[in-house]
C-alpha angles and dihedrals in degrees: 000000000000122000110218100177135019114150142136125199136182131184132188124182136173123196121197112192116218093181134357090283110019121073143165118231135198120191140182126189134176131191137184121187121181095188094060093036093245110154094184139347111190119188121187115185145170136178149113129304136192125207102213097179130009114177136131091259101034137032126174129170137163131201135196126187150113130282139187113219123197118186124190119187133187086250100059092202087074094054112126140175130184145157115246146157130269125215114177135171132184126194127180120175122180110211100178133007092279106019124086130180115209136186124180126174139174127194118192114182123181115247092213102046118034093204095056114091147135124214125187123181132174124188126175155116127268122198119195109226094179134347089282109022124069139176116225132192115186145168115220120196122184126182126191115182091201110037122174117277113297095005129119124257093221133053123188126189131181110203132188113184148160116233142186123218119214107207 
């Protein structure tokens, strides 16, 4: 009888490269989480990124920018919006022909209140089964410094999934 996970997330991002390594990004993400009573968290961000390494076997980039976060909860007294920073990094390292390690993280602190922040991190392994299908095992960690009343600040998921790549 206890629901442990019920969430939906979406993420859109556009990168415009100014040089071979420097780029400007714009991003939009939305999240709904029934377990923490979050009706909608909307994050609109923009900033600069740098592609440190871009090879077939290794990719690493970092991004720094600003974001507006708007949070709407079932209990409207918890609704919140703020302007904050964005620090993101993305690492993909191919070990063998069909096995890739990945780590992506995003840190969004409020600019007004130093104790208000969101952190999302995903670490895992992806194994290419065919040119399009892959098997993925990942660890997902989410931190919310101000969760809704009675809810936990951290959420951890272990996910094993089958995926399809659209190239």
